[in-house]
mmCIF file with all atom_site columns, C-alpha atoms in Angstrom:
data_model
loop_
_atom_site.group_PDB
_atom_site.id
_atom_site.type_symbol
_atom_site.label_atom_id
_atom_site.label_alt_id
_atom_site.label_comp_id
_atom_site.label_asym_id
_atom_site.label_entity_id
_atom_site.label_seq_id
_atom_site.pdbx_PDB_ins_code
_atom_site.Cartn_x
_atom_site.Cartn_y
_atom_site.Cartn_z
_atom_site.occupancy
_atom_site.B_iso_or_equiv
_atom_site.pdbx_formal_charge
_atom_site.auth_seq_id
_atom_site.auth_comp_id
_atom_site.auth_asym_id
_atom_site.auth_atom_id
_atom_site.pdbx_PDB_model_num
ATOM 1   C CA . MET U 1 1   ? 25.405 101.616 78.442 1.00 91.00 ? 1   MET U CA 1
ATOM 2   C CA . MET U 1 2   ? 25.940 98.242  76.839 1.00 95.00 ? 2   MET U CA 1
ATOM 3   C CA . ASP U 1 3   ? 28.359 97.080  74.504 1.00 97.00 ? 3   ASP U CA 1
ATOM 4   C CA . PHE U 1 4   ? 27.727 94.577  71.926 1.00 98.00 ? 4   PHE U CA 1
ATOM 5   C CA . LYS U 1 5   ? 30.323 91.801  70.026 1.00 98.00 ? 5   LYS U CA 1
ATOM 6   C CA . TYR U 1 6   ? 29.023 89.871  66.987 1.00 98.00 ? 6   TYR U CA 1
ATOM 7   C CA . GLU U 1 7   ? 30.487 88.021  64.093 1.00 98.00 ? 7   GLU U CA 1
ATOM 8   C CA . ILE U 1 8   ? 29.191 86.593  61.027 1.00 98.00 ? 8   ILE U CA 1
ATOM 9   C CA . LYS U 1 9   ? 30.745 85.264  57.983 1.00 98.00 ? 9   LYS U CA 1
ATOM 10  C CA . ILE U 1 10  ? 29.638 86.285  54.630 1.00 98.00 ? 10  ILE U CA 1
ATOM 11  C CA . MET U 1 11  ? 30.077 84.487  51.435 1.00 97.00 ? 11  MET U CA 1
ATOM 12  C CA . ALA U 1 12  ? 31.825 87.394  49.404 1.00 97.00 ? 12  ALA U CA 1
ATOM 13  C CA . ASP U 1 13  ? 35.033 89.239  49.066 1.00 97.00 ? 13  ASP U CA 1
ATOM 14  C CA . PRO U 1 14  ? 36.047 91.997  51.797 1.00 98.00 ? 14  PRO U CA 1
ATOM 15  C CA . GLU U 1 15  ? 35.350 94.736  48.507 1.00 98.00 ? 15  GLU U CA 1
ATOM 16  C CA . GLU U 1 16  ? 31.917 93.566  47.968 1.00 97.00 ? 16  GLU U CA 1
ATOM 17  C CA . VAL U 1 17  ? 31.302 93.514  51.740 1.00 98.00 ? 17  VAL U CA 1
ATOM 18  C CA . PHE U 1 18  ? 32.920 97.209  52.296 1.00 98.00 ? 18  PHE U CA 1
ATOM 19  C CA . ALA U 1 19  ? 30.749 98.366  49.041 1.00 98.00 ? 19  ALA U CA 1
ATOM 20  C CA . ALA U 1 20  ? 27.618 97.043  50.595 1.00 98.00 ? 20  ALA U CA 1
ATOM 21  C CA . LEU U 1 21  ? 28.443 98.711  53.777 1.00 98.00 ? 21  LEU U CA 1
ATOM 22  C CA . THR U 1 22  ? 29.549 102.358 52.421 1.00 98.00 ? 22  THR U CA 1
ATOM 23  C CA . ASN U 1 23  ? 27.859 102.456 48.836 1.00 98.00 ? 23  ASN U CA 1
ATOM 24  C CA . PRO U 1 24  ? 24.425 104.424 49.261 1.00 98.00 ? 24  PRO U CA 1
ATOM 25  C CA . PHE U 1 25  ? 22.883 102.093 46.409 1.00 97.00 ? 25  PHE U CA 1
ATOM 26  C CA . GLN U 1 26  ? 24.160 99.264  47.554 1.00 97.00 ? 26  GLN U CA 1
ATOM 27  C CA . ILE U 1 27  ? 22.713 100.060 51.143 1.00 98.00 ? 27  ILE U CA 1
ATOM 28  C CA . GLU U 1 28  ? 19.241 100.700 49.770 1.00 97.00 ? 28  GLU U CA 1
ATOM 29  C CA . LEU U 1 29  ? 19.301 97.812  47.968 1.00 96.00 ? 29  LEU U CA 1
ATOM 30  C CA . TRP U 1 30  ? 19.742 95.550  51.082 1.00 97.00 ? 30  TRP U CA 1
ATOM 31  C CA . SER U 1 31  ? 18.041 98.333  53.466 1.00 97.00 ? 31  SER U CA 1
ATOM 32  C CA . GLY U 1 32  ? 14.993 98.942  51.259 1.00 97.00 ? 32  GLY U CA 1
ATOM 33  C CA . TYR U 1 33  ? 15.435 102.871 52.318 1.00 97.00 ? 33  TYR U CA 1
ATOM 34  C CA . ALA U 1 34  ? 17.508 105.558 50.615 1.00 96.00 ? 34  ALA U CA 1
ATOM 35  C CA . ALA U 1 35  ? 20.751 106.102 52.019 1.00 97.00 ? 35  ALA U CA 1
ATOM 36  C CA . ASP U 1 36  ? 23.117 109.396 52.212 1.00 98.00 ? 36  ASP U CA 1
ATOM 37  C CA . MET U 1 37  ? 26.443 107.786 52.794 1.00 98.00 ? 37  MET U CA 1
ATOM 38  C CA . LYS U 1 38  ? 29.947 108.195 51.637 1.00 97.00 ? 38  LYS U CA 1
ATOM 39  C CA . ALA U 1 39  ? 33.092 106.214 52.357 1.00 97.00 ? 39  ALA U CA 1
ATOM 40  C CA . GLU U 1 40  ? 35.042 109.168 53.655 1.00 97.00 ? 40  GLU U CA 1
ATOM 41  C CA . VAL U 1 41  ? 36.187 110.132 57.603 1.00 98.00 ? 41  VAL U CA 1
ATOM 42  C CA . GLY U 1 42  ? 34.199 113.312 58.752 1.00 98.00 ? 42  GLY U CA 1
ATOM 43  C CA . TYR U 1 43  ? 31.106 112.146 56.552 1.00 98.00 ? 43  TYR U CA 1
ATOM 44  C CA . VAL U 1 44  ? 27.774 112.724 58.704 1.00 98.00 ? 44  VAL U CA 1
ATOM 45  C CA . PHE U 1 45  ? 25.395 109.574 57.271 1.00 98.00 ? 45  PHE U CA 1
ATOM 46  C CA . SER U 1 46  ? 21.956 108.987 57.578 1.00 97.00 ? 46  SER U CA 1
ATOM 47  C CA . LEU U 1 47  ? 20.092 105.478 57.079 1.00 96.00 ? 47  LEU U CA 1
ATOM 48  C CA . TRP U 1 48  ? 16.839 104.047 57.504 1.00 93.00 ? 48  TRP U CA 1
ATOM 49  C CA . GLU U 1 49  ? 15.308 107.568 56.677 1.00 94.00 ? 49  GLU U CA 1
ATOM 50  C CA . GLY U 1 50  ? 16.973 108.940 59.519 1.00 94.00 ? 50  GLY U CA 1
ATOM 51  C CA . ASP U 1 51  ? 16.419 106.211 61.909 1.00 92.00 ? 51  ASP U CA 1
ATOM 52  C CA . ILE U 1 52  ? 20.409 105.846 62.109 1.00 94.00 ? 52  ILE U CA 1
ATOM 53  C CA . THR U 1 53  ? 22.442 108.786 62.025 1.00 96.00 ? 53  THR U CA 1
ATOM 54  C CA . GLY U 1 54  ? 26.267 109.017 62.845 1.00 97.00 ? 54  GLY U CA 1
ATOM 55  C CA . VAL U 1 55  ? 29.485 110.149 61.459 1.00 98.00 ? 55  VAL U CA 1
ATOM 56  C CA . ASN U 1 56  ? 32.392 108.298 59.953 1.00 98.00 ? 56  ASN U CA 1
ATOM 57  C CA . LEU U 1 57  ? 35.675 108.315 62.216 1.00 98.00 ? 57  LEU U CA 1
ATOM 58  C CA . GLU U 1 58  ? 38.121 106.047 60.560 1.00 98.00 ? 58  GLU U CA 1
ATOM 59  C CA . ILE U 1 59  ? 38.290 104.281 57.052 1.00 98.00 ? 59  ILE U CA 1
ATOM 60  C CA . VAL U 1 60  ? 40.546 101.634 55.853 1.00 98.00 ? 60  VAL U CA 1
ATOM 61  C CA . PRO U 1 61  ? 39.012 100.389 52.407 1.00 98.00 ? 61  PRO U CA 1
ATOM 62  C CA . ASP U 1 62  ? 37.950 96.743  52.221 1.00 98.00 ? 62  ASP U CA 1
ATOM 63  C CA . ARG U 1 63  ? 39.337 96.231  55.996 1.00 98.00 ? 63  ARG U CA 1
ATOM 64  C CA . LEU U 1 64  ? 37.764 98.929  58.554 1.00 98.00 ? 64  LEU U CA 1
ATOM 65  C CA . LEU U 1 65  ? 34.985 101.173 59.142 1.00 98.00 ? 65  LEU U CA 1
ATOM 66  C CA . VAL U 1 66  ? 34.873 103.174 62.475 1.00 98.00 ? 66  VAL U CA 1
ATOM 67  C CA . GLN U 1 67  ? 31.569 105.030 63.233 1.00 98.00 ? 67  GLN U CA 1
ATOM 68  C CA . GLU U 1 68  ? 29.871 107.069 66.011 1.00 97.00 ? 68  GLU U CA 1
ATOM 69  C CA . TRP U 1 69  ? 26.135 106.854 66.148 1.00 96.00 ? 69  TRP U CA 1
ATOM 70  C CA . PHE U 1 70  ? 24.524 109.389 67.584 1.00 95.00 ? 70  PHE U CA 1
ATOM 71  C CA . PHE U 1 71  ? 21.771 108.539 70.258 1.00 88.00 ? 71  PHE U CA 1
ATOM 72  C CA . GLY U 1 72  ? 20.414 111.812 71.712 1.00 80.00 ? 72  GLY U CA 1
ATOM 73  C CA . GLU U 1 73  ? 22.379 113.175 74.672 1.00 78.00 ? 73  GLU U CA 1
ATOM 74  C CA . ASN U 1 74  ? 24.782 110.320 75.486 1.00 73.00 ? 74  ASN U CA 1
ATOM 75  C CA . ALA U 1 75  ? 27.570 111.075 78.112 1.00 75.00 ? 75  ALA U CA 1
ATOM 76  C CA . GLU U 1 76  ? 29.773 108.512 76.024 1.00 87.00 ? 76  GLU U CA 1
ATOM 77  C CA . PRO U 1 77  ? 29.881 108.193 72.140 1.00 92.00 ? 77  PRO U CA 1
ATOM 78  C CA . SER U 1 78  ? 28.436 105.084 71.129 1.00 96.00 ? 78  SER U CA 1
ATOM 79  C CA . ILE U 1 79  ? 30.966 103.733 68.809 1.00 97.00 ? 79  ILE U CA 1
ATOM 80  C CA . VAL U 1 80  ? 30.690 101.084 65.613 1.00 98.00 ? 80  VAL U CA 1
ATOM 81  C CA . ARG U 1 81  ? 33.745 99.038  64.973 1.00 98.00 ? 81  ARG U CA 1
ATOM 82  C CA . LEU U 1 82  ? 33.287 96.616  61.572 1.00 98.00 ? 82  LEU U CA 1
ATOM 83  C CA . GLU U 1 83  ? 36.691 94.823  61.027 1.00 98.00 ? 83  GLU U CA 1
ATOM 84  C CA . LEU U 1 84  ? 36.723 92.744  57.576 1.00 98.00 ? 84  LEU U CA 1
ATOM 85  C CA . LYS U 1 85  ? 38.884 89.722  57.306 1.00 98.00 ? 85  LYS U CA 1
ATOM 86  C CA . LYS U 1 86  ? 39.484 87.448  54.066 1.00 97.00 ? 86  LYS U CA 1
ATOM 87  C CA . ASP U 1 87  ? 38.542 83.893  55.230 1.00 95.00 ? 87  ASP U CA 1
ATOM 88  C CA . GLY U 1 88  ? 39.603 81.474  52.702 1.00 90.00 ? 88  GLY U CA 1
ATOM 89  C CA . ASN U 1 89  ? 38.906 81.588  49.008 1.00 87.00 ? 89  ASN U CA 1
ATOM 90  C CA . ARG U 1 90  ? 35.683 83.679  49.026 1.00 88.00 ? 90  ARG U CA 1
ATOM 91  C CA . GLY U 1 91  ? 34.459 84.511  52.292 1.00 97.00 ? 91  GLY U CA 1
ATOM 92  C CA . THR U 1 92  ? 34.732 87.901  54.849 1.00 98.00 ? 92  THR U CA 1
ATOM 93  C CA . VAL U 1 93  ? 34.397 87.262  58.302 1.00 98.00 ? 93  VAL U CA 1
ATOM 94  C CA . VAL U 1 94  ? 32.702 90.422  59.738 1.00 98.00 ? 94  VAL U CA 1
ATOM 95  C CA . ARG U 1 95  ? 33.620 91.343  63.290 1.00 98.00 ? 95  ARG U CA 1
ATOM 96  C CA . LEU U 1 96  ? 31.393 94.155  64.707 1.00 98.00 ? 96  LEU U CA 1
ATOM 97  C CA . LEU U 1 97  ? 31.667 95.797  68.317 1.00 98.00 ? 97  LEU U CA 1
ATOM 98  C CA . HIS U 1 98  ? 29.107 98.768  69.090 1.00 98.00 ? 98  HIS U CA 1
ATOM 99  C CA . THR U 1 99  ? 30.338 100.110 72.628 1.00 97.00 ? 99  THR U CA 1
ATOM 100 C CA . HIS U 1 100 ? 27.900 102.381 74.739 1.00 96.00 ? 100 HIS U CA 1
ATOM 101 C CA . ILE U 1 101 ? 24.583 101.524 73.401 1.00 95.00 ? 101 ILE U CA 1
ATOM 102 C CA . PRO U 1 102 ? 21.785 103.123 75.269 1.00 93.00 ? 102 PRO U CA 1
ATOM 103 C CA . ALA U 1 103 ? 19.913 100.407 77.685 1.00 93.00 ? 103 ALA U CA 1
ATOM 104 C CA . GLU U 1 104 ? 16.842 101.163 76.803 1.00 93.00 ? 104 GLU U CA 1
ATOM 105 C CA . VAL U 1 105 ? 17.536 100.554 73.023 1.00 94.00 ? 105 VAL U CA 1
ATOM 106 C CA . PHE U 1 106 ? 20.039 97.292  73.456 1.00 96.00 ? 106 PHE U CA 1
ATOM 107 C CA . GLU U 1 107 ? 17.358 94.768  72.563 1.00 97.00 ? 107 GLU U CA 1
ATOM 108 C CA . GLU U 1 108 ? 16.343 96.906  69.395 1.00 96.00 ? 108 GLU U CA 1
ATOM 109 C CA . ILE U 1 109 ? 20.002 97.570  68.213 1.00 96.00 ? 109 ILE U CA 1
ATOM 110 C CA . THR U 1 110 ? 21.440 94.120  68.631 1.00 97.00 ? 110 THR U CA 1
ATOM 111 C CA . GLU U 1 111 ? 18.807 92.500  66.936 1.00 97.00 ? 111 GLU U CA 1
ATOM 112 C CA . GLY U 1 112 ? 18.687 95.384  64.173 1.00 96.00 ? 112 GLY U CA 1
ATOM 113 C CA . TRP U 1 113 ? 22.348 94.353  63.639 1.00 98.00 ? 113 TRP U CA 1
ATOM 114 C CA . LYS U 1 114 ? 21.533 90.536  63.496 1.00 97.00 ? 114 LYS U CA 1
ATOM 115 C CA . GLU U 1 115 ? 18.136 90.590  61.324 1.00 96.00 ? 115 GLU U CA 1
ATOM 116 C CA . TYR U 1 116 ? 18.402 94.028  59.447 1.00 96.00 ? 116 TYR U CA 1
ATOM 117 C CA . TYR U 1 117 ? 21.737 95.221  58.963 1.00 98.00 ? 117 TYR U CA 1
ATOM 118 C CA . LEU U 1 118 ? 24.624 92.488  58.490 1.00 98.00 ? 118 LEU U CA 1
ATOM 119 C CA . GLY U 1 119 ? 21.887 89.628  58.133 1.00 97.00 ? 119 GLY U CA 1
ATOM 120 C CA . SER U 1 120 ? 20.541 91.667  55.079 1.00 97.00 ? 120 SER U CA 1
ATOM 121 C CA . VAL U 1 121 ? 24.088 92.578  53.617 1.00 98.00 ? 121 VAL U CA 1
ATOM 122 C CA . LYS U 1 122 ? 24.752 88.655  53.891 1.00 98.00 ? 122 LYS U CA 1
ATOM 123 C CA . ASN U 1 123 ? 21.488 88.023  52.440 1.00 97.00 ? 123 ASN U CA 1
ATOM 124 C CA . MET U 1 124 ? 22.334 90.395  49.359 1.00 97.00 ? 124 MET U CA 1
ATOM 125 C CA . LEU U 1 125 ? 25.612 89.440  48.676 1.00 97.00 ? 125 LEU U CA 1
ATOM 126 C CA . GLU U 1 126 ? 25.191 85.741  48.971 1.00 96.00 ? 126 GLU U CA 1
ATOM 127 C CA . VAL U 1 127 ? 22.106 85.702  46.362 1.00 86.00 ? 127 VAL U CA 1
ATOM 128 C CA . TYR U 1 128 ? 24.626 86.527  43.585 1.00 60.00 ? 128 TYR U CA 1
#
């Protein structure tokens, strides 16, 4: 099991970044796939046609999103923690900590975070 830490700055307000991470219509805009997601604790979500599934564990609107991602039969839960921190007039630093990633999918998951997940959110929000 491996852990991944990553930080990215997005030129958008925390409210906009949080909405992009939790609003199914916005998730569909940046991911290209329908999303089943609600910003509520206990909600079981599905992204990328079920490639990513999990449950929301903790939510502080516009500040924090904590999820468990399901990877089959893991001994330890794989926890995703996304912290949003306002940075300057118009900007948000997103701090990601993803723990207990199975070694066999580590490369794929970390690339996915940078390129297709947070990278796509950044691209979408910074266009407007």
